[in-house]
Short mmCIF file of C-alpha atoms in Angstrom, two decimals:
data_model
loop_
_atom_site.label_atom_id
_atom_site.label_comp_id
_atom_site.label_asym_id
_atom_site.label_seq_id
_atom_site.Cartn_x
_atom_site.Cartn_y
_atom_site.Cartn_z
CA MET A 1 -89.39 -9.32 70.24
CA SER A 2 -87.32 -12.25 68.98
CA ALA A 3 -83.84 -12.86 70.32
CA THR A 4 -80.85 -12.14 68.11
CA PRO A 5 -79.60 -15.44 66.68
CA VAL A 6 -76.24 -16.58 68.00
CA LEU A 7 -73.70 -17.45 65.32
CA LYS A 8 -71.94 -20.71 66.08
CA MET A 9 -68.21 -20.49 65.48
CA GLN A 10 -66.54 -23.53 64.01
CA THR A 11 -64.09 -25.13 66.42
CA PRO A 12 -60.56 -24.86 65.01
CA ARG A 13 -59.24 -28.24 63.93
CA ASN A 14 -55.99 -29.62 65.26
CA TRP A 15 -54.51 -30.29 61.85
CA THR A 16 -51.17 -31.46 63.21
CA ALA A 17 -52.87 -34.14 65.28
CA ILE A 18 -54.97 -35.15 62.27
CA GLY A 19 -51.79 -35.39 60.20
CA ALA A 20 -50.18 -37.62 62.82
CA GLU A 21 -53.19 -39.95 62.79
CA ILE A 22 -53.17 -40.17 59.00
CA ALA A 23 -49.40 -40.76 58.96
CA ALA A 24 -49.71 -43.65 61.40
CA ALA A 25 -52.58 -45.19 59.44
CA VAL A 26 -50.91 -44.99 56.03
CA GLY A 27 -47.59 -46.12 57.47
CA ALA A 28 -49.13 -49.41 58.53
CA VAL A 29 -49.82 -50.39 54.91
CA ALA A 30 -47.01 -48.54 53.10
CA ALA A 31 -44.74 -51.55 52.65
CA ALA A 32 -47.58 -53.61 51.18
CA HIS A 33 -48.44 -50.89 48.68
CA ASP A 34 -44.80 -50.71 47.65
CA THR A 35 -44.37 -54.49 47.34
CA ASP A 36 -47.54 -54.88 45.31
CA ALA A 37 -47.00 -51.63 43.33
CA ARG A 38 -50.59 -50.84 44.27
CA PHE A 39 -52.25 -47.42 44.32
CA VAL A 40 -52.90 -46.05 47.82
CA ALA A 41 -56.66 -45.92 47.25
CA GLU A 42 -57.71 -46.56 50.86
CA ASN A 43 -55.41 -43.75 52.00
CA TYR A 44 -57.34 -41.31 49.82
CA ALA A 45 -60.47 -42.38 51.67
CA LYS A 46 -58.71 -41.46 54.91
CA LEU A 47 -57.68 -38.09 53.51
CA ARG A 48 -61.28 -37.40 52.52
CA ASP A 49 -62.73 -38.52 55.85
CA SER A 50 -60.20 -36.46 57.83
CA GLY A 51 -61.00 -33.25 55.96
CA LEU A 52 -57.52 -32.94 54.47
CA ILE A 53 -58.79 -33.05 50.88
CA ALA A 54 -60.49 -29.67 51.48
CA ALA A 55 -58.10 -28.39 54.14
CA ALA A 56 -56.49 -25.77 51.86
CA VAL A 57 -59.84 -24.31 50.80
CA PRO A 58 -60.45 -21.02 52.67
CA ALA A 59 -62.94 -21.34 55.52
CA GLU A 60 -65.11 -18.65 53.87
CA LEU A 61 -65.63 -21.04 50.96
CA GLY A 62 -66.47 -24.02 53.11
CA GLY A 63 -63.01 -25.52 53.52
CA GLY A 64 -60.62 -26.18 56.36
CA GLY A 65 -58.71 -22.91 56.13
CA ILE A 66 -55.42 -24.58 57.03
CA ASP A 67 -52.35 -22.35 57.00
CA TYR A 68 -49.73 -23.08 54.38
CA ARG A 69 -46.84 -24.01 56.69
CA THR A 70 -49.01 -26.49 58.59
CA LEU A 71 -50.07 -28.10 55.31
CA CYS A 72 -46.41 -28.51 54.33
CA GLY A 73 -45.73 -30.02 57.75
CA ILE A 74 -48.53 -32.56 57.41
CA ILE A 75 -47.25 -33.66 53.99
CA ARG A 76 -43.77 -34.06 55.47
CA GLN A 77 -45.25 -36.00 58.39
CA ILE A 78 -47.09 -38.36 56.04
CA GLY A 79 -43.91 -38.68 53.97
CA THR A 80 -42.04 -40.14 56.94
CA ARG A 81 -44.44 -43.08 56.84
CA CYS A 82 -45.55 -43.37 53.21
CA GLY A 83 -43.83 -41.38 50.50
CA SER A 84 -46.38 -42.38 47.88
CA THR A 85 -49.34 -41.02 49.85
CA ALA A 86 -47.48 -37.82 50.71
CA LEU A 87 -46.39 -37.13 47.14
CA ALA A 88 -49.75 -37.94 45.54
CA PHE A 89 -51.56 -35.82 48.12
CA SER A 90 -49.13 -32.93 47.56
CA MET A 91 -50.18 -32.87 43.90
CA HIS A 92 -53.82 -32.37 44.85
CA ALA A 93 -52.93 -30.01 47.69
CA HIS A 94 -50.85 -27.68 45.53
CA LEU A 95 -53.66 -27.27 43.00
CA VAL A 96 -56.09 -26.34 45.77
CA ALA A 97 -53.58 -24.11 47.57
CA THR A 98 -52.70 -22.28 44.35
CA ALA A 99 -56.38 -21.66 43.55
CA ALA A 100 -56.88 -20.43 47.13
CA TRP A 101 -53.88 -18.10 46.93
CA ARG A 102 -55.10 -16.64 43.65
CA TRP A 103 -58.60 -16.10 45.05
CA THR A 104 -57.24 -14.46 48.20
CA HIS A 105 -54.48 -12.32 46.72
CA GLN A 106 -55.51 -11.71 43.11
CA GLN A 107 -59.30 -11.92 43.31
CA ALA A 108 -59.12 -14.64 40.67
CA PRO A 109 -62.47 -16.37 39.92
CA THR A 110 -61.39 -19.68 41.44
CA ASP A 111 -64.04 -19.67 44.16
CA GLY A 112 -66.37 -21.95 42.18
CA LEU A 113 -63.74 -24.68 41.99
CA LEU A 114 -62.79 -24.23 45.64
CA ARG A 115 -66.40 -24.45 46.81
CA ARG A 116 -66.81 -27.68 44.84
CA VAL A 117 -63.67 -29.18 46.38
CA ALA A 118 -65.03 -28.39 49.83
CA ALA A 119 -68.62 -29.50 49.23
CA GLU A 120 -67.96 -32.57 47.09
CA LYS A 121 -64.52 -33.53 48.45
CA LEU A 122 -63.20 -33.52 44.90
CA VAL A 123 -59.72 -34.87 44.21
CA LEU A 124 -57.81 -32.75 41.70
CA VAL A 125 -55.09 -34.28 39.54
CA SER A 126 -52.28 -32.29 37.95
CA SER A 127 -50.73 -32.98 34.56
CA GLY A 128 -48.09 -30.32 35.19
CA GLY A 129 -45.21 -32.77 35.19
CA SER A 130 -45.84 -33.59 31.54
CA ASP A 131 -46.96 -30.12 30.49
CA TRP A 132 -45.00 -27.31 32.15
CA LEU A 133 -44.44 -24.27 29.90
CA LYS A 134 -44.82 -25.98 26.54
CA SER A 135 -47.78 -28.21 27.41
CA ALA A 136 -48.60 -31.35 25.44
CA GLY A 137 -51.41 -32.53 23.22
CA THR A 138 -53.53 -30.70 20.68
CA ALA A 139 -56.67 -28.60 20.94
CA THR A 140 -58.64 -28.45 17.68
CA LYS A 141 -61.31 -25.77 17.31
CA VAL A 142 -64.80 -27.17 16.81
CA ASP A 143 -68.26 -25.71 17.10
CA GLY A 144 -68.74 -24.42 20.66
CA GLY A 145 -65.34 -25.42 22.00
CA PHE A 146 -62.30 -27.61 21.38
CA ARG A 147 -61.54 -31.26 20.73
CA ILE A 148 -58.63 -32.38 22.90
CA ASP A 149 -56.25 -35.18 21.98
CA ALA A 150 -53.40 -35.74 24.42
CA ARG A 151 -51.55 -38.17 26.62
CA LYS A 152 -50.63 -36.85 30.03
CA ILE A 153 -47.85 -38.66 31.88
CA PHE A 154 -47.08 -38.55 35.63
CA SER A 155 -50.73 -37.89 36.57
CA SER A 156 -50.29 -38.69 40.26
CA GLY A 157 -53.40 -39.82 42.10
CA CYS A 158 -55.41 -40.28 38.92
CA PRO A 159 -57.11 -43.55 40.01
CA ALA A 160 -58.85 -41.52 42.75
CA GLY A 161 -59.20 -38.35 40.67
CA ASP A 162 -62.36 -36.41 39.95
CA LEU A 163 -60.96 -33.57 37.82
CA LEU A 164 -57.85 -33.51 35.66
CA MET A 165 -56.39 -29.99 35.71
CA THR A 166 -54.61 -29.89 32.39
CA SER A 167 -53.85 -28.04 29.17
CA ALA A 168 -53.31 -28.52 25.44
CA VAL A 169 -51.88 -26.51 22.56
CA TYR A 170 -54.11 -24.68 20.12
CA ASP A 171 -52.41 -23.58 16.91
CA ASP A 172 -54.10 -20.22 16.62
CA PRO A 173 -53.99 -19.11 12.95
CA ASP A 174 -53.61 -15.48 13.99
CA ALA A 175 -51.64 -15.42 17.25
CA GLY A 176 -49.62 -18.62 16.88
CA PRO A 177 -49.42 -21.58 19.29
CA ALA A 178 -51.34 -20.94 22.50
CA VAL A 179 -51.72 -23.14 25.57
CA LEU A 180 -55.31 -23.54 26.75
CA HIS A 181 -55.97 -24.45 30.40
CA PHE A 182 -59.06 -26.37 31.48
CA ALA A 183 -60.40 -29.07 33.80
CA VAL A 184 -61.74 -32.37 32.52
CA PRO A 185 -63.84 -34.77 34.61
CA PHE A 186 -62.38 -38.26 34.67
CA LYS A 187 -65.86 -39.51 33.85
CA ALA A 188 -65.97 -37.51 30.62
CA GLU A 189 -66.22 -39.39 27.35
CA GLY A 190 -62.81 -40.02 25.82
CA VAL A 191 -60.86 -39.93 29.12
CA SER A 192 -59.04 -43.12 30.09
CA ILE A 193 -56.33 -44.07 32.58
CA LEU A 194 -53.56 -46.23 31.14
CA ASP A 195 -51.77 -48.79 33.28
CA THR A 196 -48.26 -47.37 32.88
CA TRP A 197 -46.98 -46.76 36.43
CA HIS A 198 -44.46 -49.61 36.84
CA VAL A 199 -41.50 -47.87 38.41
CA MET A 200 -38.54 -47.92 40.76
CA GLY A 201 -39.97 -45.85 43.60
CA MET A 202 -43.10 -44.00 44.69
CA ARG A 203 -44.94 -47.08 43.43
CA GLY A 204 -48.21 -46.30 45.18
CA THR A 205 -48.83 -42.83 43.71
CA GLY A 206 -50.82 -44.14 40.76
CA SER A 207 -49.00 -41.70 38.48
CA ASN A 208 -50.31 -43.36 35.33
CA ASP A 209 -50.71 -41.80 31.91
CA VAL A 210 -54.11 -40.27 31.24
CA GLU A 211 -55.26 -40.37 27.63
CA LEU A 212 -57.65 -37.79 26.22
CA LYS A 213 -59.14 -38.99 22.92
CA GLY A 214 -61.45 -36.56 21.19
CA VAL A 215 -62.53 -35.03 24.51
CA PHE A 216 -64.84 -32.06 24.04
CA VAL A 217 -64.13 -28.97 26.15
CA PRO A 218 -66.61 -26.12 25.71
CA ASP A 219 -65.39 -22.57 25.22
CA ALA A 220 -66.79 -21.60 28.63
CA ALA A 221 -64.60 -24.23 30.33
CA ILE A 222 -61.33 -22.69 29.11
CA SER A 223 -59.96 -21.08 32.28
CA GLY A 224 -56.78 -19.61 30.83
CA ARG A 225 -54.85 -18.99 27.66
CA ARG A 226 -51.16 -18.14 27.28
CA PRO A 227 -48.36 -18.16 24.69
CA GLN A 228 -46.65 -21.53 24.40
CA GLY A 229 -43.23 -21.97 26.00
CA ALA A 230 -42.93 -18.59 27.72
CA TRP A 231 -42.98 -17.87 31.44
CA HIS A 232 -46.45 -16.65 32.31
CA PRO A 233 -47.51 -15.03 35.62
CA LEU A 234 -49.57 -18.14 36.38
CA PHE A 235 -46.44 -20.29 36.37
CA HIS A 236 -44.65 -17.99 38.79
CA THR A 237 -47.61 -18.48 41.14
CA ILE A 238 -47.61 -22.24 40.63
CA SER A 239 -43.85 -22.39 41.26
CA MET A 240 -44.16 -20.41 44.47
CA ILE A 241 -46.99 -22.45 45.97
CA ALA A 242 -46.49 -25.96 44.56
CA PHE A 243 -42.86 -26.84 45.11
CA PRO A 244 -42.55 -26.36 48.87
CA LEU A 245 -45.53 -28.72 49.22
CA ILE A 246 -44.08 -31.29 46.82
CA TYR A 247 -40.62 -31.25 48.38
CA SER A 248 -42.11 -31.55 51.86
CA ALA A 249 -42.98 -35.10 50.81
CA TYR A 250 -39.36 -35.81 49.84
CA LEU A 251 -38.00 -34.31 53.05
CA GLY A 252 -40.31 -36.63 54.97
CA VAL A 253 -38.96 -39.62 53.05
CA ALA A 254 -35.37 -38.55 53.76
CA GLU A 255 -36.23 -38.03 57.42
CA SER A 256 -37.55 -41.59 57.67
CA ALA A 257 -34.33 -42.97 56.18
CA ARG A 258 -32.20 -40.89 58.54
CA ASP A 259 -34.17 -41.90 61.63
CA ALA A 260 -34.11 -45.59 60.74
CA ALA A 261 -30.37 -45.49 60.07
CA LEU A 262 -29.60 -43.74 63.35
CA ALA A 263 -31.71 -46.23 65.29
CA MET A 264 -29.71 -49.09 63.76
CA ALA A 265 -26.36 -47.36 64.17
CA ARG A 266 -26.89 -46.65 67.87
CA SER A 267 -26.87 -50.39 68.55
CA LYS A 268 -23.36 -50.71 67.08
CA PRO A 269 -20.01 -49.90 68.68
CA ALA A 270 -19.08 -46.36 67.73
CA ASN A 271 -16.00 -45.81 65.59
CA ALA A 272 -14.56 -42.90 63.67
CA GLY A 273 -15.98 -44.07 60.36
CA LEU A 274 -19.52 -44.45 61.69
CA ILE A 275 -19.36 -41.13 63.50
CA GLY A 276 -18.18 -39.38 60.34
CA LEU A 277 -20.90 -40.92 58.21
CA ALA A 278 -23.58 -40.01 60.74
CA GLY A 279 -22.30 -36.44 60.83
CA GLU A 280 -22.29 -36.21 57.04
CA MET A 281 -25.84 -37.57 56.91
CA GLN A 282 -26.98 -35.05 59.51
CA THR A 283 -25.38 -32.24 57.50
CA ALA A 284 -27.14 -33.32 54.31
CA PHE A 285 -30.47 -33.53 56.12
CA TRP A 286 -29.98 -30.14 57.79
CA THR A 287 -29.24 -28.62 54.40
CA ALA A 288 -32.38 -30.13 52.85
CA GLU A 289 -34.50 -29.07 55.82
CA THR A 290 -33.10 -25.53 55.79
CA ALA A 291 -33.63 -25.16 52.05
CA LEU A 292 -37.23 -26.34 52.37
CA ASP A 293 -37.86 -23.97 55.27
CA ALA A 294 -36.61 -21.09 53.11
CA MET A 295 -38.95 -22.19 50.31
CA ILE A 296 -41.92 -22.27 52.68
CA ALA A 297 -41.06 -18.84 54.07
CA THR A 298 -40.86 -17.47 50.53
CA ALA A 299 -44.27 -18.91 49.66
CA GLU A 300 -45.73 -17.41 52.85
CA THR A 301 -44.44 -13.88 52.30
CA ALA A 302 -43.41 -13.22 48.69
CA MET A 303 -45.31 -12.30 45.56
CA PRO A 304 -44.99 -14.33 42.35
CA GLY A 305 -42.38 -13.25 39.84
CA PRO A 306 -38.99 -14.25 38.40
CA GLU A 307 -37.03 -13.50 41.60
CA THR A 308 -39.45 -15.54 43.69
CA THR A 309 -39.38 -18.40 41.20
CA ASN A 310 -35.58 -18.30 41.29
CA ALA A 311 -35.57 -18.56 45.09
CA ILE A 312 -38.06 -21.44 45.05
CA MET A 313 -36.33 -23.37 42.27
CA THR A 314 -32.90 -22.92 43.82
CA GLY A 315 -34.35 -24.29 47.04
CA ARG A 316 -35.92 -27.14 45.09
CA THR A 317 -32.49 -28.13 43.74
CA VAL A 318 -30.74 -27.90 47.11
CA ALA A 319 -33.52 -29.63 49.05
CA GLY A 320 -33.85 -32.40 46.47
CA GLN A 321 -30.15 -33.12 46.14
CA ASN A 322 -29.65 -33.25 49.89
CA ALA A 323 -32.74 -35.35 50.53
CA ILE A 324 -31.30 -37.87 48.07
CA ARG A 325 -27.87 -37.62 49.71
CA THR A 326 -29.43 -38.19 53.13
CA ALA A 327 -30.98 -41.45 51.95
CA GLU A 328 -27.73 -42.53 50.29
CA LEU A 329 -25.80 -41.96 53.50
CA ALA A 330 -28.51 -43.71 55.53
CA LEU A 331 -27.64 -46.91 53.68
CA GLU A 332 -24.02 -46.56 54.76
CA VAL A 333 -24.77 -45.52 58.33
CA ALA A 334 -27.09 -48.50 58.85
CA GLY A 335 -24.76 -50.88 57.05
CA GLY A 336 -25.78 -54.21 55.53
CA ALA A 337 -29.03 -54.34 57.49
CA ALA A 338 -30.29 -51.46 55.34
CA PHE A 339 -30.29 -53.81 52.36
CA TYR A 340 -33.28 -55.68 53.80
CA THR A 341 -36.70 -54.42 52.82
CA SER A 342 -37.89 -54.78 56.41
CA ALA A 343 -35.65 -51.87 57.44
CA GLY A 344 -37.57 -49.44 55.23
CA ILE A 345 -34.42 -47.60 54.19
CA GLU A 346 -34.19 -49.13 50.73
CA ARG A 347 -37.80 -48.09 50.04
CA ALA A 348 -36.99 -44.55 51.17
CA PHE A 349 -33.89 -44.61 48.97
CA ARG A 350 -35.98 -45.58 45.94
CA ASP A 351 -38.81 -43.17 46.71
CA VAL A 352 -36.59 -40.14 47.23
CA GLN A 353 -35.09 -40.50 43.74
CA GLY A 354 -38.29 -38.95 42.39
CA ALA A 355 -37.01 -35.60 43.65
CA ARG A 356 -34.79 -35.49 40.55
CA PHE A 357 -37.58 -35.31 38.03
CA HIS A 358 -39.86 -32.38 38.86
CA PRO A 359 -39.34 -29.08 37.04
CA LEU A 360 -37.17 -27.16 37.06
CA GLN A 361 -34.60 -29.94 36.84
CA GLY A 362 -30.98 -29.19 37.66
CA LEU A 363 -29.69 -27.81 34.39
CA ALA A 364 -32.86 -25.84 33.66
CA GLN A 365 -32.78 -24.31 37.16
CA ARG A 366 -29.11 -23.44 36.73
CA ASP A 367 -29.82 -21.68 33.44
CA PHE A 368 -32.82 -19.82 34.86
CA SER A 369 -30.74 -18.56 37.78
CA GLY A 370 -27.86 -17.66 35.48
CA ARG A 371 -30.02 -15.71 33.06
CA LEU A 372 -31.64 -13.82 35.90
CA ALA A 373 -28.28 -12.99 37.50
CA LEU A 374 -26.98 -11.64 34.18
CA GLY A 375 -30.07 -9.56 33.50
CA LEU A 376 -31.06 -11.66 30.49
CA ASP A 377 -34.56 -12.53 29.32
CA ILE A 378 -35.63 -15.65 31.28
CA ASP A 379 -37.48 -16.93 28.21
CA GLY A 380 -34.18 -16.95 26.36
#
């Protein structure tokens, strides 16, 4: 009689330690990437080798099974050393984490994509910054599918990307404009990366424009379809999962500026002005950190919907504004020495400005919150 086979349990990974190792490695070359405005390509190799590319894939599907809060913490940790790596990675991570959440909680058929990310270590690239509710580009119906013509801006991480997760607008003759969602391999015919990312901060993210010229997408590859411009349940899910991850990167950048400024300030004679500035900087950082923690807690426990989106987007505004304010005050706390690139504070100051530009931006978030408070239709 044969013995019953023993199942070998996978040893849990110490993701926090892995994050610390990655942060130290990418931090060593962060200034060079910024100076040269060069994509952080070698850092993506480190993310792949460490298992972080597939960390958010559920263990049942072959991934790392990392918990959401730990993933946010790792992105923040990386952000303290290299904002560009943290932000670009957050764009991949939120796509994977959203697909994982939908598979786990909604039984959505995203397991095929997740298994591929785990097995092939695929890097996913989002075009959400240029698309959002209205999307961009055109989808023309052809035999067996659609021809896509579009230009997708802010495609962070695209030089290392395998799949562009994107959308385009199909002018349906019966139902009106509809947004079609699909993935396009970067190797597909008609896909090209344009050298457009010449910017003030986050210079290493490789957030170039991606051009789609006559790209064929078969009918079977269309993963979703929704009315153009209206809030769809998918976007409530994306809002809930994506933005705490993205703003973890900015909090890490602000944290690096704060820590550098305090280290410099402690070598100076204390005076009332310096003490006041340090206290104001600490207050701004505490506010950003607390807002982000509330966002993470919401993503861990809530279900997608307008109220959840409101909580996340309000947190996004508060966290972003106070991360920026922290970096501004760091310049003052450190004094003239902060003006030197060697201090790292001016790079953090430039990088953190990106927190202004993700949806929902200030006025749009204000209007969303106002409409919800007044019981009005959020699609207005």
